[in-house]
Amino acid sequence: MEEYEMFGYYLDLALRSLKRNRVLTALMVLALALGIGATITTLTVLRLLSGDPLPQKSAQLFYPQVDPYPAGKPFSRSGQMPWLMSYVDAMNLLHAGKAQRQTALARSRVKVMPKTQEGKPFYADSVMTTADFFPMFDAPFQYGAGWSAADDDSRAQVAVIAGFLNDKLFGGANSVGRMIRIEDHDFRVIGVLKPWAPQPRFYGLHLGGRDYGNGEGVFMPLLGARADGIGPSMMMSYGPGASMEHLETSPSIWLGVWLELPDASAVSAYRLFLADYAQQQVALGRFQKSRTALSGLMQWLRNEHVVPDDARLQTGMAFGFLLICVVNTVGLLLAKCLRRSREIGVRRALGASRSAIFGQFMAEAAIVGVAGGALGLVFAELGLWGIRHQPAQYASLAHLNLPMFLFTFVVALAASLVAGLLPAWRACAVAPAPQLKAN
Amino acid sequence: MEILPILASLRKHRIPTVLIVLEIALTCAVLCNAVFMIGQRVSAIRLPNAIDEHSLSTVGLSGTDEKTAGSDIPRNLAALRGIPGVQAVGAISTLPLSHNNWGWSFGTSPDESIFNKKTVNFSLFFLGEGADKALGLRLLEGRFFNADDYADSSFGSAPLPETHVTLVTHSIAERMWPGQSALGKTYYTTSHYYTVVGVIADVLRPNIDGQGEASNYFSAFYPMSAEGSKGNLRRYVLRSAPGDRDRVMRAAEQKLIELNPNGVTKSAIYSDMRDQYFADMRSMAWMLVLVCVVMLAVTAFGIVGLTSFWVGQRRQQIGIRRAVGASRGHIMQYFQTENFLLSGAGVVLGVALAYGINLYLMRHYEITRLPWYYLPVSAIVLWGLGQLAVLGPALRAANVPPVVATRSA
């Protein structure tokens, strides 16, 4: 009870003191708010960009890599593993079936022709993949379902489409069983997805297209789409005889392979299998290097630097700026407090304890912090509004969320309390007697 | 002005002194790196590009039947030529800064190309007849492609054009054959080889990385016949007076839709396309500018606040000095010199910190070394800022009257 009353008293004293120096107080709050606004804005973007695209599943998803490049002509001069896989290797891994689930995929831009009379053709982002794609990545269906492994083998002309494409083509109705024309071939719709777009699009890295933003519109069976001559957006060749038409036999990498491995023992078993596979390929003369890699989803995103450097630099810059603002606040609070050493001396002489003086000054710092945090939140909203109006792929996703909102206040309060420590300590060190004598 | 009394007084106020020096040092360190990054971005945004950027508009046409390209492309070109205001038209595979890149690595001798790590990656541009003129490529040496070159070239199954002639940029010529003329030289890959018939001024690649790199200009051009193009001549470029670009582009898009009902078009004025490419970079640069300005303002206000406090605290001292004969100028000078010393210490510490941050960034990001001249420039800026910020409080100090000052305490 007493504690509480004292706290109220400190608050009252602090408010009086802050009111006395309006300009100085405004400057402190403004500087702190600017620092916090900049930090929260950039942190929100960084968190958005480096977030987990599939939180419930990412720990079980793995990306295998092998190296079919000739020894004398490596994939990269810095020794990186090839990003993608050749068709032969991808199919070998898929058919081996050593993981709980496995899928291979490529991205493509495809022409979609509406069936209505007045509809104009347009291009849509698409994924060519295999049956396990949907259950592995927890893609949610609005209508219908994905295709089966048998559909993969029979080169079925079926497609799963995204909700937004279903709205555009069929007015949002259940379109399962309807036909759509893709790259001048007829495909039967067998499923419609609910809105789904993992950020970043981990499965599309190095396959061409965007890493953030809207998801793809069309998903087709890899073999079925290839039978129609639909080609991938990204292809890299490593030997003589590279061919655009016979991609399946060409010495080219153009597929990403993903595995679902439920636990650590499955991961280590797969590592052994992959190493074994590479050794075999060396023995067969297909590979010259037996090195392999198996990365978890989040590891893969980190390895490939999916977060733009600029986002990191901006965050670093914002923290530097916040530090300057905190130093600035320390200086100004200190200036204020030293100016009042007479007042402190009087209070001390009248019986205020050191801890009381300390509490009073910390209360003052805390008020500056809360005010700075509130104003900082306004600046952060302003900053994010600015970012939403920028051309970046992720722009439309930049919103302040509740944890960030709370974080703002924690940062503000922590910053101001740290800033208040030094002045408060100096204030409570003021001795009572000499101050009275000086007058 | 004596410096020793100032130092003695600063020693008495250690904490505020340290705070000001620290704030100036941090500002200096962040400022140096931010300005440096702004500079890097501005020079990337301004990279020269030897095509007629301000006269070009472009319409992409995809989704048409590749088998009839041999008759479709000449028909489309003829229709576009008929649009009033069009000075030249051509079909091409891609454009500089369009993000649509086709890269391949080449070496300077046939066997090297397989086993030499030092092959060089080029961006491949396929030109339909007339596209060289429409783009406004500038020939430095040799010749452009002739009718025979165009007629003899096509795509087979390989991801490389079936032809033996090429135009390369000046940067490629310098890299592949330094100090020699590139004309008549041949470059190789495992299955194909190409002989240089002309060297052109530097044209940017569809994708560039970093700035100031010669590799941004490793663009190579090949002739391509309409019938052999296999859907790769998808972009029509139109040259017109800058004022006509918008109208010409719309008319061209309309024409192409009418002639190719199955196709999908996408049009742009070239200078907008270039702006679009650098939009991210531009907004980053503006963000950095904003941070710098706000940071300088915060630092300046910090100096004003601390110095005002200082002046307030030393009214007595000042009054005594005034009473024993110090002029207003002396008092002003005192605070200005004091600030000069503080800024100086801050700048020295800040420059060291700036280089430290720069070294860290060089290790983790694509950033080059901070040029030496950032040191004197940032020193001058922060000294100037300090003097400006201290002016107000110093004037107030100078206005302390001698009598009042000694009486009040």
Tab-separated table of N, CA, C and O in Angstrom, chain A residues 61-62 76 88 104-105 131 135-136 206 223 229 339 345 357 364-365:
chain	number	residue	atom	x	y	z
A	61	LEU	N	10.713	-30.592	-42.946
A	61	LEU	CA	10.937	-30.475	-44.390
A	61	LEU	C	12.416	-30.265	-44.691
A	61	LEU	O	13.069	-29.430	-44.065
A	62	PHE	N	12.916	-31.013	-45.650
A	62	PHE	CA	14.350	-30.996	-45.959
A	62	PHE	C	14.586	-30.871	-47.454
A	62	PHE	O	13.783	-31.333	-48.266
A	76	SER	N	29.846	-23.326	-58.807
A	76	SER	CA	30.176	-21.972	-58.362
A	76	SER	C	31.627	-21.937	-57.956
A	76	SER	O	32.190	-22.938	-57.520
A	88	VAL	N	16.929	-36.584	-63.974
A	88	VAL	CA	17.290	-37.971	-63.655
A	88	VAL	C	17.474	-38.147	-62.143
A	88	VAL	O	16.917	-39.063	-61.536
A	104	ALA	N	9.092	-33.244	-56.331
A	104	ALA	CA	9.985	-32.456	-57.171
A	104	ALA	C	9.149	-31.378	-57.822
A	104	ALA	O	7.971	-31.598	-58.096
A	105	LEU	N	9.745	-30.197	-58.021
A	105	LEU	CA	8.935	-29.139	-58.624
A	105	LEU	C	9.769	-28.138	-59.411
A	105	LEU	O	10.977	-27.999	-59.202
A	131	ALA	N	2.552	-35.486	-56.786
A	131	ALA	CA	1.390	-35.654	-55.908
A	131	ALA	C	1.617	-35.237	-54.455
A	131	ALA	O	0.742	-34.638	-53.835
A	135	PRO	N	-0.060	-32.541	-49.626
A	135	PRO	CA	-0.036	-32.977	-48.216
A	135	PRO	C	1.257	-32.563	-47.501
A	135	PRO	O	1.236	-32.239	-46.312
A	136	MET	N	2.390	-32.547	-48.227
A	136	MET	CA	3.661	-32.194	-47.584
A	136	MET	C	3.671	-30.775	-47.074
A	136	MET	O	4.190	-30.478	-46.001
A	206	HIS	N	15.295	-20.107	-56.300
A	206	HIS	CA	16.153	-20.436	-57.448
A	206	HIS	C	15.386	-21.071	-58.601
A	206	HIS	O	15.991	-21.598	-59.529
A	223	LEU	N	4.906	-34.395	-64.957
A	223	LEU	CA	5.061	-35.161	-66.195
A	223	LEU	C	3.984	-34.797	-67.210
A	223	LEU	O	4.251	-34.718	-68.414
A	229	GLY	N	4.857	-29.907	-73.355
A	229	GLY	CA	5.953	-29.026	-73.755
A	229	GLY	C	6.080	-27.780	-72.888
A	229	GLY	O	6.732	-26.814	-73.274
A	339	ARG	N	20.555	20.229	-13.022
A	339	ARG	CA	20.106	21.589	-12.841
A	339	ARG	C	19.285	21.712	-11.545
A	339	ARG	O	19.134	22.778	-11.000
A	345	GLY	N	18.625	18.608	-2.977
A	345	GLY	CA	19.259	18.836	-1.680
A	345	GLY	C	18.222	19.156	-0.617
A	345	GLY	O	18.267	18.624	0.497
A	357	ILE	N	14.575	9.526	-3.946
A	357	ILE	CA	15.056	10.397	-5.032
A	357	ILE	C	15.231	9.571	-6.302
A	357	ILE	O	14.809	9.949	-7.409
A	364	GLU	N	10.262	9.703	-13.723
A	364	GLU	CA	10.329	10.711	-14.780
A	364	GLU	C	10.778	10.076	-16.097
A	364	GLU	O	10.200	10.316	-17.163
A	365	ALA	N	11.812	9.228	-15.999
A	365	ALA	CA	12.318	8.553	-17.207
A	365	ALA	C	11.243	7.644	-17.791
A	365	ALA	O	11.077	7.570	-19.012
